[in-house]
Amino acid sequence: MRWQNQRRSSNVEDRRGQRAPRMGGRLGLGGLILIAIIAFVLGENPLALISQVGGSSGPAPAQASQPAANDPAAEFVSVVLASTEDVWNSLFANAGSRYQEPTLVLYSGMTQTACGLGQAATGPFYCPGDLQVYLDLSFLNELERMGASGDFAVAYVIAHEVGHHIQRITGTEQQVREMQSRLGQRQSNQLSVLMELQADCFAGVWAHHADQAQNLLEQGDIEEGLRAAASVGDDHLQKMAGRAVQPEAFTHGTSAQRMEWFRRGLQSGSANSCDTFGEAGV
Ligand SMILES: [Zn+2]
C-alpha cells in the first residue's frame, strides 16, 4: 500500500503499555489476596479473575493518548482509519446523512471496554456499546501465522471492523440482535454469518474508493486482502484448530464466502451491493 504520505486519523487512542483493567473498589485486600491464591492454584491470570469478580462492564479508562511519532505500525493503522473516515464521510454525505466516526483503540494484552474485558486472544473486535474498534498489534503476527501477511491484510481487518461500526450506526446491528433473541442457535449463527459477510463487503467498498481517491493500492494488495479474508474464514479457522469443519457452527462464513463478498464491495464501490440479508431472503 502507498500509505506513507497520507493523512493520519485523530481518532486513534493509544492504550498500549497501560495496565488494564483498573481494579474496582469493590474488592478489599482480603478479596485480592483470595483471588491471588485462587489464581495461583488454577494457574490463571489474577487480573482476568479480578475483572470477572469485580464486574468488567462500564466505561473505559479516561486517560487516552495519541500514538507517538516514529511508530510505523501505529502510524499505518492511523492512515487506514483516516482513509475509512474519508470514504465513509463522503458516501454518507452522498446519501444525505452524516457519518459518525469511530475511535480505534490500540492496546496490549487486555483492556476495558463497554462490552467487557477486551483480550488480545479474541483478535480485533468492534464494541457497539462504545462505538470503538479494538486492536492489539500482536494480532498482526497472528495474521501472518494464519497465512495472511502484508499491510493490506491489516487494512482489510480494520476496514472490516469499521464495517461493523457502520452496521451499528445504521441500525442493522440492533435489528439483527433483536431477531437473534427470538431464534435458535443455528439460525442465529446464520444471521451472524450474514453480518460478517456484509462487513467484508463494506471493507471492499472502502478499498474501492480509497484506491480511486488516494491511489492507495499497489500490485498484490488485493490478493493480500483476499488471502486475509480467506484465512479468517470459519472453515479455515476450524481446520487450523484441528477440528472437523462444521458449517452450522460458522459465525463468520467460509473462506470462499468472505472472499466473494469482499470482492463484490471492491468491484461495485457501493454499500447497496452489500445486502447479504436480502440475498439470503432475510
Ligand atoms: Zn467481524
PDB file of C-alpha atoms and ligand atoms in Angstrom:
ATOM      1  CA  MET A   1       0.000   0.000   0.000  1.00  0.00           C
ATOM      2  CA  ARG A   2       1.127   3.548  -0.679  1.00  0.00           C
ATOM      3  CA  TRP A   3       0.411   4.945   2.716  1.00  0.00           C
ATOM      4  CA  GLN A   4       3.437   6.965   3.790  1.00  0.00           C
ATOM      5  CA  ASN A   5       2.306  10.448   2.852  1.00  0.00           C
ATOM      6  CA  GLN A   6      -1.365  10.141   3.701  1.00  0.00           C
ATOM      7  CA  ARG A   7      -3.452  11.822   6.363  1.00  0.00           C
ATOM      8  CA  ARG A   8      -3.457  10.292   9.858  1.00  0.00           C
ATOM      9  CA  SER A   9      -6.636   9.982  11.870  1.00  0.00           C
ATOM     10  CA  SER A  10      -7.108  11.893  15.106  1.00  0.00           C
ATOM     11  CA  ASN A  11      -9.417   9.118  16.328  1.00  0.00           C
ATOM     12  CA  VAL A  12      -6.736   6.673  17.432  1.00  0.00           C
ATOM     13  CA  GLU A  13      -6.404   6.166  21.151  1.00  0.00           C
ATOM     14  CA  ASP A  14      -3.197   4.551  22.359  1.00  0.00           C
ATOM     15  CA  ARG A  15      -3.595   2.440  25.477  1.00  0.00           C
ATOM     16  CA  ARG A  16      -0.566   0.258  24.887  1.00  0.00           C
ATOM     17  CA  GLY A  17       1.562  -0.151  27.942  1.00  0.00           C
ATOM     18  CA  GLN A  18      -1.305   0.761  30.225  1.00  0.00           C
ATOM     19  CA  ARG A  19      -2.153  -1.671  32.939  1.00  0.00           C
ATOM     20  CA  ALA A  20      -5.681  -2.821  32.450  1.00  0.00           C
ATOM     21  CA  PRO A  21      -8.204  -3.342  33.782  1.00  0.00           C
ATOM     22  CA  ARG A  22      -8.239  -0.986  36.698  1.00  0.00           C
ATOM     23  CA  MET A  23      -9.124  -2.728  39.902  1.00  0.00           C
ATOM     24  CA  GLY A  24     -12.539  -1.810  41.127  1.00  0.00           C
ATOM     25  CA  GLY A  25     -13.041  -0.530  44.647  1.00  0.00           C
ATOM     26  CA  ARG A  26     -15.372  -3.394  45.405  1.00  0.00           C
ATOM     27  CA  LEU A  27     -12.676  -5.849  46.360  1.00  0.00           C
ATOM     28  CA  GLY A  28     -10.965  -5.392  49.713  1.00  0.00           C
ATOM     29  CA  LEU A  29      -7.465  -6.547  50.466  1.00  0.00           C
ATOM     30  CA  GLY A  30      -8.793  -9.895  51.672  1.00  0.00           C
ATOM     31  CA  GLY A  31     -10.584 -10.385  48.382  1.00  0.00           C
ATOM     32  CA  LEU A  32      -7.486  -9.550  46.403  1.00  0.00           C
ATOM     33  CA  ILE A  33      -5.377 -11.999  48.407  1.00  0.00           C
ATOM     34  CA  LEU A  34      -8.035 -14.675  47.950  1.00  0.00           C
ATOM     35  CA  ILE A  35      -8.034 -14.070  44.218  1.00  0.00           C
ATOM     36  CA  ALA A  36      -4.262 -14.222  44.126  1.00  0.00           C
ATOM     37  CA  ILE A  37      -4.411 -17.616  45.852  1.00  0.00           C
ATOM     38  CA  ILE A  38      -7.147 -18.931  43.550  1.00  0.00           C
ATOM     39  CA  ALA A  39      -5.211 -17.634  40.556  1.00  0.00           C
ATOM     40  CA  PHE A  40      -2.099 -19.384  41.801  1.00  0.00           C
ATOM     41  CA  VAL A  41      -3.939 -22.671  42.320  1.00  0.00           C
ATOM     42  CA  LEU A  42      -5.745 -22.506  38.984  1.00  0.00           C
ATOM     43  CA  GLY A  43      -2.718 -21.160  37.149  1.00  0.00           C
ATOM     44  CA  GLU A  44      -4.806 -18.245  35.878  1.00  0.00           C
ATOM     45  CA  ASN A  45      -4.036 -14.623  35.410  1.00  0.00           C
ATOM     46  CA  PRO A  46      -5.210 -12.834  38.573  1.00  0.00           C
ATOM     47  CA  LEU A  47      -6.136  -9.701  36.618  1.00  0.00           C
ATOM     48  CA  ALA A  48      -8.549 -11.708  34.495  1.00  0.00           C
ATOM     49  CA  LEU A  49     -10.116 -13.162  37.624  1.00  0.00           C
ATOM     50  CA  ILE A  50     -10.432  -9.758  39.263  1.00  0.00           C
ATOM     51  CA  SER A  51     -12.273  -8.432  36.267  1.00  0.00           C
ATOM     52  CA  GLN A  52     -14.679 -11.389  36.402  1.00  0.00           C
ATOM     53  CA  VAL A  53     -15.344 -10.949  40.100  1.00  0.00           C
ATOM     54  CA  GLY A  54     -15.355  -7.174  40.096  1.00  0.00           C
ATOM     55  CA  GLY A  55     -17.555  -6.870  37.020  1.00  0.00           C
ATOM     56  CA  SER A  56     -15.980  -5.736  33.818  1.00  0.00           C
ATOM     57  CA  SER A  57     -18.601  -3.519  32.253  1.00  0.00           C
ATOM     58  CA  GLY A  58     -18.605   0.220  32.492  1.00  0.00           C
ATOM     59  CA  PRO A  59     -16.803   2.963  30.680  1.00  0.00           C
ATOM     60  CA  ALA A  60     -13.248   2.600  29.556  1.00  0.00           C
ATOM     61  CA  PRO A  61     -10.457   4.406  31.417  1.00  0.00           C
ATOM     62  CA  ALA A  62     -10.444   8.087  30.653  1.00  0.00           C
ATOM     63  CA  GLN A  63      -6.724   8.562  30.173  1.00  0.00           C
ATOM     64  CA  ALA A  64      -6.036   8.254  26.492  1.00  0.00           C
ATOM     65  CA  SER A  65      -3.221   9.297  24.297  1.00  0.00           C
ATOM     66  CA  GLN A  66      -2.322   9.526  20.661  1.00  0.00           C
ATOM     67  CA  PRO A  67       0.413   7.235  19.366  1.00  0.00           C
ATOM     68  CA  ALA A  68       3.883   8.765  19.326  1.00  0.00           C
ATOM     69  CA  ALA A  69       5.579   9.592  16.064  1.00  0.00           C
ATOM     70  CA  ASN A  70       8.122   7.096  14.750  1.00  0.00           C
ATOM     71  CA  ASP A  71       5.839   4.186  15.411  1.00  0.00           C
ATOM     72  CA  PRO A  72       5.264   2.753  11.919  1.00  0.00           C
ATOM     73  CA  ALA A  73       2.655   0.143  12.869  1.00  0.00           C
ATOM     74  CA  ALA A  74       0.550   2.690  14.763  1.00  0.00           C
ATOM     75  CA  GLU A  75       1.006   5.268  12.005  1.00  0.00           C
ATOM     76  CA  PHE A  76      -0.126   2.763   9.423  1.00  0.00           C
ATOM     77  CA  VAL A  77      -3.250   1.916  11.436  1.00  0.00           C
ATOM     78  CA  SER A  78      -3.935   5.626  11.762  1.00  0.00           C
ATOM     79  CA  VAL A  79      -3.644   6.193   7.997  1.00  0.00           C
ATOM     80  CA  VAL A  80      -6.013   3.308   7.274  1.00  0.00           C
ATOM     81  CA  LEU A  81      -8.541   4.613   9.787  1.00  0.00           C
ATOM     82  CA  ALA A  82      -8.294   8.114   8.277  1.00  0.00           C
ATOM     83  CA  SER A  83      -8.913   6.640   4.852  1.00  0.00           C
ATOM     84  CA  THR A  84     -12.052   4.824   6.078  1.00  0.00           C
ATOM     85  CA  GLU A  85     -13.219   8.155   7.553  1.00  0.00           C
ATOM     86  CA  ASP A  86     -12.745   9.951   4.238  1.00  0.00           C
ATOM     87  CA  VAL A  87     -14.529   7.260   2.265  1.00  0.00           C
ATOM     88  CA  TRP A  88     -17.491   6.796   4.614  1.00  0.00           C
ATOM     89  CA  ASN A  89     -17.862  10.525   5.278  1.00  0.00           C
ATOM     90  CA  SER A  90     -18.297  11.053   1.578  1.00  0.00           C
ATOM     91  CA  LEU A  91     -20.557   8.021   0.998  1.00  0.00           C
ATOM     92  CA  PHE A  92     -22.823   9.040   3.888  1.00  0.00           C
ATOM     93  CA  ALA A  93     -22.884  12.646   2.646  1.00  0.00           C
ATOM     94  CA  ASN A  94     -23.845  11.427  -0.839  1.00  0.00           C
ATOM     95  CA  ALA A  95     -26.743   9.564   0.750  1.00  0.00           C
ATOM     96  CA  GLY A  96     -27.817  12.737   2.565  1.00  0.00           C
ATOM     97  CA  SER A  97     -26.682  11.736   6.031  1.00  0.00           C
ATOM     98  CA  ARG A  98     -23.712  12.227   8.344  1.00  0.00           C
ATOM     99  CA  TYR A  99     -21.088   9.643   9.253  1.00  0.00           C
ATOM    100  CA  GLN A 100     -20.215   9.353  12.909  1.00  0.00           C
ATOM    101  CA  GLU A 101     -16.528   8.400  13.044  1.00  0.00           C
ATOM    102  CA  PRO A 102     -15.464   5.565  15.355  1.00  0.00           C
ATOM    103  CA  THR A 103     -12.422   5.603  17.631  1.00  0.00           C
ATOM    104  CA  LEU A 104      -9.755   2.953  17.199  1.00  0.00           C
ATOM    105  CA  VAL A 105      -8.126   1.829  20.435  1.00  0.00           C
ATOM    106  CA  LEU A 106      -4.660   0.290  20.325  1.00  0.00           C
ATOM    107  CA  TYR A 107      -3.979  -1.827  23.369  1.00  0.00           C
ATOM    108  CA  SER A 108      -1.694  -4.583  24.513  1.00  0.00           C
ATOM    109  CA  GLY A 109      -2.819  -7.696  26.329  1.00  0.00           C
ATOM    110  CA  MET A 110      -6.186  -6.612  27.636  1.00  0.00           C
ATOM    111  CA  THR A 111      -8.272  -3.517  28.056  1.00  0.00           C
ATOM    112  CA  GLN A 112     -11.567  -2.388  29.465  1.00  0.00           C
ATOM    113  CA  THR A 113     -14.412  -1.847  27.006  1.00  0.00           C
ATOM    114  CA  ALA A 114     -18.143  -1.187  27.283  1.00  0.00           C
ATOM    115  CA  CYS A 115     -18.526  -4.774  26.037  1.00  0.00           C
ATOM    116  CA  GLY A 116     -16.468  -6.237  28.893  1.00  0.00           C
ATOM    117  CA  LEU A 117     -12.812  -7.085  29.096  1.00  0.00           C
ATOM    118  CA  GLY A 118     -11.142  -6.951  25.698  1.00  0.00           C
ATOM    119  CA  GLN A 119      -8.422  -9.539  25.304  1.00  0.00           C
ATOM    120  CA  ALA A 120      -5.834  -9.868  22.580  1.00  0.00           C
ATOM    121  CA  ALA A 121      -6.671 -13.571  22.263  1.00  0.00           C
ATOM    122  CA  THR A 122     -10.085 -12.730  20.787  1.00  0.00           C
ATOM    123  CA  GLY A 123      -8.488 -10.807  17.903  1.00  0.00           C
ATOM    124  CA  PRO A 124      -9.571  -7.351  16.727  1.00  0.00           C
ATOM    125  CA  PHE A 125     -13.173  -6.507  17.503  1.00  0.00           C
ATOM    126  CA  TYR A 126     -15.747  -3.734  17.473  1.00  0.00           C
ATOM    127  CA  CYS A 127     -17.726  -2.850  20.572  1.00  0.00           C
ATOM    128  CA  PRO A 128     -21.166  -1.448  19.674  1.00  0.00           C
ATOM    129  CA  GLY A 129     -21.548  -0.185  23.254  1.00  0.00           C
ATOM    130  CA  ASP A 130     -18.809   2.438  22.959  1.00  0.00           C
ATOM    131  CA  LEU A 131     -18.506   2.652  19.153  1.00  0.00           C
ATOM    132  CA  GLN A 132     -14.835   1.711  19.282  1.00  0.00           C
ATOM    133  CA  VAL A 133     -12.637  -0.657  17.320  1.00  0.00           C
ATOM    134  CA  TYR A 134     -10.114  -2.509  19.493  1.00  0.00           C
ATOM    135  CA  LEU A 135      -6.829  -3.711  18.072  1.00  0.00           C
ATOM    136  CA  ASP A 136      -3.859  -5.359  19.720  1.00  0.00           C
ATOM    137  CA  LEU A 137      -0.994  -5.052  17.268  1.00  0.00           C
ATOM    138  CA  SER A 138       0.280  -8.513  18.232  1.00  0.00           C
ATOM    139  CA  PHE A 139      -2.660  -9.751  16.153  1.00  0.00           C
ATOM    140  CA  LEU A 140      -0.639  -8.808  13.095  1.00  0.00           C
ATOM    141  CA  ASN A 141       1.811 -11.624  13.896  1.00  0.00           C
ATOM    142  CA  GLU A 142      -1.142 -13.936  14.370  1.00  0.00           C
ATOM    143  CA  LEU A 143      -2.491 -12.955  10.958  1.00  0.00           C
ATOM    144  CA  GLU A 144       0.844 -13.822   9.450  1.00  0.00           C
ATOM    145  CA  ARG A 145       0.817 -17.180  11.194  1.00  0.00           C
ATOM    146  CA  MET A 146      -2.605 -17.865   9.657  1.00  0.00           C
ATOM    147  CA  GLY A 147      -1.148 -17.249   6.213  1.00  0.00           C
ATOM    148  CA  ALA A 148      -2.106 -13.606   5.620  1.00  0.00           C
ATOM    149  CA  SER A 149       0.783 -11.203   5.609  1.00  0.00           C
ATOM    150  CA  GLY A 150       1.255  -7.742   4.197  1.00  0.00           C
ATOM    151  CA  ASP A 151      -0.027  -4.287   5.005  1.00  0.00           C
ATOM    152  CA  PHE A 152      -3.227  -4.596   3.029  1.00  0.00           C
ATOM    153  CA  ALA A 153      -4.215  -7.677   5.045  1.00  0.00           C
ATOM    154  CA  VAL A 154      -4.099  -5.463   8.142  1.00  0.00           C
ATOM    155  CA  ALA A 155      -6.026  -2.710   6.383  1.00  0.00           C
ATOM    156  CA  TYR A 156      -8.701  -5.216   5.415  1.00  0.00           C
ATOM    157  CA  VAL A 157      -9.128  -6.268   9.038  1.00  0.00           C
ATOM    158  CA  ILE A 158      -9.511  -2.639  10.177  1.00  0.00           C
ATOM    159  CA  ALA A 159     -11.941  -1.859   7.355  1.00  0.00           C
ATOM    160  CA  HIS A 160     -13.957  -4.953   8.317  1.00  0.00           C
ATOM    161  CA  GLU A 161     -14.284  -3.740  11.923  1.00  0.00           C
ATOM    162  CA  VAL A 162     -15.282  -0.305  10.646  1.00  0.00           C
ATOM    163  CA  GLY A 163     -17.906  -2.209   8.643  1.00  0.00           C
ATOM    164  CA  HIS A 164     -19.376  -3.392  11.946  1.00  0.00           C
ATOM    165  CA  HIS A 165     -19.450   0.232  13.092  1.00  0.00           C
ATOM    166  CA  ILE A 166     -21.486   1.133  10.024  1.00  0.00           C
ATOM    167  CA  GLN A 167     -23.901  -1.689  10.844  1.00  0.00           C
ATOM    168  CA  ARG A 168     -24.239  -0.194  14.298  1.00  0.00           C
ATOM    169  CA  ILE A 169     -24.861   3.430  13.301  1.00  0.00           C
ATOM    170  CA  THR A 170     -27.306   2.454  10.570  1.00  0.00           C
ATOM    171  CA  GLY A 171     -29.355   0.246  12.920  1.00  0.00           C
ATOM    172  CA  THR A 172     -28.623  -3.072  11.179  1.00  0.00           C
ATOM    173  CA  GLU A 173     -26.805  -4.472  14.174  1.00  0.00           C
ATOM    174  CA  GLN A 174     -29.691  -3.755  16.549  1.00  0.00           C
ATOM    175  CA  GLN A 175     -32.198  -5.319  14.129  1.00  0.00           C
ATOM    176  CA  VAL A 176     -30.103  -8.457  13.847  1.00  0.00           C
ATOM    177  CA  ARG A 177     -29.632  -8.768  17.626  1.00  0.00           C
ATOM    178  CA  GLU A 178     -33.363  -8.377  18.063  1.00  0.00           C
ATOM    179  CA  MET A 179     -34.080 -11.144  15.547  1.00  0.00           C
ATOM    180  CA  GLN A 180     -31.431 -13.360  17.113  1.00  0.00           C
ATOM    181  CA  SER A 181     -33.062 -13.075  20.523  1.00  0.00           C
ATOM    182  CA  ARG A 182     -36.094 -14.839  19.064  1.00  0.00           C
ATOM    183  CA  LEU A 183     -34.197 -17.532  17.126  1.00  0.00           C
ATOM    184  CA  GLY A 184     -32.440 -20.784  17.936  1.00  0.00           C
ATOM    185  CA  GLN A 185     -28.670 -21.139  17.892  1.00  0.00           C
ATOM    186  CA  ARG A 186     -28.434 -22.410  14.357  1.00  0.00           C
ATOM    187  CA  GLN A 187     -30.467 -19.622  12.743  1.00  0.00           C
ATOM    188  CA  SER A 188     -28.845 -17.101  14.993  1.00  0.00           C
ATOM    189  CA  ASN A 189     -25.425 -18.236  13.737  1.00  0.00           C
ATOM    190  CA  GLN A 190     -26.637 -17.845  10.175  1.00  0.00           C
ATOM    191  CA  LEU A 191     -27.528 -14.218  10.856  1.00  0.00           C
ATOM    192  CA  SER A 192     -24.084 -13.668  12.388  1.00  0.00           C
ATOM    193  CA  VAL A 193     -22.553 -15.007   9.192  1.00  0.00           C
ATOM    194  CA  LEU A 194     -24.595 -12.516   7.127  1.00  0.00           C
ATOM    195  CA  MET A 195     -23.415  -9.669   9.396  1.00  0.00           C
ATOM    196  CA  GLU A 196     -19.796 -10.718   8.957  1.00  0.00           C
ATOM    197  CA  LEU A 197     -20.066 -11.088   5.200  1.00  0.00           C
ATOM    198  CA  GLN A 198     -21.637  -7.643   4.981  1.00  0.00           C
ATOM    199  CA  ALA A 199     -18.719  -6.200   6.971  1.00  0.00           C
ATOM    200  CA  ASP A 200     -16.371  -7.884   4.468  1.00  0.00           C
ATOM    201  CA  CYS A 201     -18.313  -6.298   1.630  1.00  0.00           C
ATOM    202  CA  PHE A 202     -18.079  -2.876   3.328  1.00  0.00           C
ATOM    203  CA  ALA A 203     -14.310  -3.412   3.582  1.00  0.00           C
ATOM    204  CA  GLY A 204     -14.329  -3.952  -0.173  1.00  0.00           C
ATOM    205  CA  VAL A 205     -16.352  -0.756  -0.704  1.00  0.00           C
ATOM    206  CA  TRP A 206     -13.747   1.135   1.305  1.00  0.00           C
ATOM    207  CA  ALA A 207     -10.881  -0.364  -0.728  1.00  0.00           C
ATOM    208  CA  HIS A 208     -12.629   0.610  -3.973  1.00  0.00           C
ATOM    209  CA  HIS A 209     -12.907   4.293  -3.027  1.00  0.00           C
ATOM    210  CA  ALA A 210      -9.602   4.511  -1.177  1.00  0.00           C
ATOM    211  CA  ASP A 211      -7.869   3.362  -4.307  1.00  0.00           C
ATOM    212  CA  GLN A 212      -9.768   5.788  -6.524  1.00  0.00           C
ATOM    213  CA  ALA A 213      -9.209   8.782  -4.276  1.00  0.00           C
ATOM    214  CA  GLN A 214      -5.741   8.086  -2.926  1.00  0.00           C
ATOM    215  CA  ASN A 215      -4.297   5.582  -5.341  1.00  0.00           C
ATOM    216  CA  LEU A 216      -3.618   3.516  -2.241  1.00  0.00           C
ATOM    217  CA  LEU A 217      -3.380   0.078  -3.759  1.00  0.00           C
ATOM    218  CA  GLU A 218      -0.242  -1.456  -5.149  1.00  0.00           C
ATOM    219  CA  GLN A 219       0.279  -4.608  -7.153  1.00  0.00           C
ATOM    220  CA  GLY A 220      -0.569  -7.581  -4.956  1.00  0.00           C
ATOM    221  CA  ASP A 221      -2.662  -5.678  -2.401  1.00  0.00           C
ATOM    222  CA  ILE A 222      -5.991  -7.152  -3.489  1.00  0.00           C
ATOM    223  CA  GLU A 223      -4.517 -10.630  -3.302  1.00  0.00           C
ATOM    224  CA  GLU A 224      -3.328  -9.822   0.234  1.00  0.00           C
ATOM    225  CA  GLY A 225      -6.839  -8.728   1.189  1.00  0.00           C
ATOM    226  CA  LEU A 226      -8.369 -11.833  -0.335  1.00  0.00           C
ATOM    227  CA  ARG A 227      -5.847 -14.033   1.433  1.00  0.00           C
ATOM    228  CA  ALA A 228      -6.694 -12.302   4.706  1.00  0.00           C
ATOM    229  CA  ALA A 229     -10.419 -12.810   4.050  1.00  0.00           C
ATOM    230  CA  ALA A 230      -9.758 -16.466   3.306  1.00  0.00           C
ATOM    231  CA  SER A 231      -7.524 -17.053   6.306  1.00  0.00           C
ATOM    232  CA  VAL A 232     -10.121 -15.769   8.765  1.00  0.00           C
ATOM    233  CA  GLY A 233     -12.934 -17.880   7.266  1.00  0.00           C
ATOM    234  CA  ASP A 234     -14.548 -20.170   9.804  1.00  0.00           C
ATOM    235  CA  ASP A 235     -13.754 -23.334   7.865  1.00  0.00           C
ATOM    236  CA  HIS A 236     -10.085 -22.363   7.739  1.00  0.00           C
ATOM    237  CA  LEU A 237     -10.039 -21.451  11.448  1.00  0.00           C
ATOM    238  CA  GLN A 238     -11.723 -24.733  12.366  1.00  0.00           C
ATOM    239  CA  LYS A 239      -9.221 -26.698  10.307  1.00  0.00           C
ATOM    240  CA  MET A 240      -6.312 -24.777  11.841  1.00  0.00           C
ATOM    241  CA  ALA A 241      -7.682 -25.665  15.258  1.00  0.00           C
ATOM    242  CA  GLY A 242      -7.651 -29.306  14.235  1.00  0.00           C
ATOM    243  CA  ARG A 243     -11.419 -29.665  14.203  1.00  0.00           C
ATOM    244  CA  ALA A 244     -13.699 -31.038  11.533  1.00  0.00           C
ATOM    245  CA  VAL A 245     -15.454 -28.304   9.543  1.00  0.00           C
ATOM    246  CA  GLN A 246     -18.987 -27.791  10.871  1.00  0.00           C
ATOM    247  CA  PRO A 247     -20.955 -25.282   8.813  1.00  0.00           C
ATOM    248  CA  GLU A 248     -23.720 -24.846  11.388  1.00  0.00           C
ATOM    249  CA  ALA A 249     -21.173 -23.595  13.909  1.00  0.00           C
ATOM    250  CA  PHE A 250     -19.979 -20.919  11.480  1.00  0.00           C
ATOM    251  CA  THR A 251     -20.436 -17.379  12.639  1.00  0.00           C
ATOM    252  CA  HIS A 252     -18.213 -15.630  10.078  1.00  0.00           C
ATOM    253  CA  GLY A 253     -18.722 -17.542   6.829  1.00  0.00           C
ATOM    254  CA  THR A 254     -16.410 -19.755   4.818  1.00  0.00           C
ATOM    255  CA  SER A 255     -13.217 -18.523   3.202  1.00  0.00           C
ATOM    256  CA  ALA A 256     -14.897 -18.596  -0.215  1.00  0.00           C
ATOM    257  CA  GLN A 257     -17.897 -16.579   1.024  1.00  0.00           C
ATOM    258  CA  ARG A 258     -15.703 -13.968   2.678  1.00  0.00           C
ATOM    259  CA  MET A 259     -13.595 -13.532  -0.442  1.00  0.00           C
ATOM    260  CA  GLU A 260     -16.726 -13.336  -2.597  1.00  0.00           C
ATOM    261  CA  TRP A 261     -18.314 -10.519  -0.563  1.00  0.00           C
ATOM    262  CA  PHE A 262     -15.095  -8.576  -0.217  1.00  0.00           C
ATOM    263  CA  ARG A 263     -14.738  -8.755  -3.997  1.00  0.00           C
ATOM    264  CA  ARG A 264     -18.317  -7.578  -4.526  1.00  0.00           C
ATOM    265  CA  GLY A 265     -17.783  -4.446  -2.470  1.00  0.00           C
ATOM    266  CA  LEU A 266     -14.449  -3.856  -4.140  1.00  0.00           C
ATOM    267  CA  GLN A 267     -15.862  -4.079  -7.639  1.00  0.00           C
ATOM    268  CA  SER A 268     -19.073  -2.108  -7.089  1.00  0.00           C
ATOM    269  CA  GLY A 269     -17.862   0.507  -4.600  1.00  0.00           C
ATOM    270  CA  SER A 270     -21.464   0.671  -3.428  1.00  0.00           C
ATOM    271  CA  ALA A 271     -22.803  -0.232   0.008  1.00  0.00           C
ATOM    272  CA  ASN A 272     -26.067  -1.183  -1.721  1.00  0.00           C
ATOM    273  CA  SER A 273     -24.296  -4.167  -3.232  1.00  0.00           C
ATOM    274  CA  CYS A 274     -23.684  -5.494   0.297  1.00  0.00           C
ATOM    275  CA  ASP A 275     -27.207  -6.677   1.061  1.00  0.00           C
ATOM    276  CA  THR A 276     -26.222 -10.107   2.356  1.00  0.00           C
ATOM    277  CA  PHE A 277     -29.544 -10.301   4.222  1.00  0.00           C
ATOM    278  CA  GLY A 278     -31.765  -9.608   1.220  1.00  0.00           C
ATOM    279  CA  GLU A 279     -29.856 -12.123  -0.835  1.00  0.00           C
ATOM    280  CA  ALA A 280     -30.347 -14.790   1.836  1.00  0.00           C
ATOM    281  CA  GLY A 281     -34.063 -13.974   1.956  1.00  0.00           C
ATOM    282  CA  VAL A 282     -33.964 -12.496   5.473  1.00  0.00           C
TER     283      VAL A 282
HETATM  284 ZN    ZN B   1     -16.467  -9.273  12.121  1.00  0.00          ZN
END
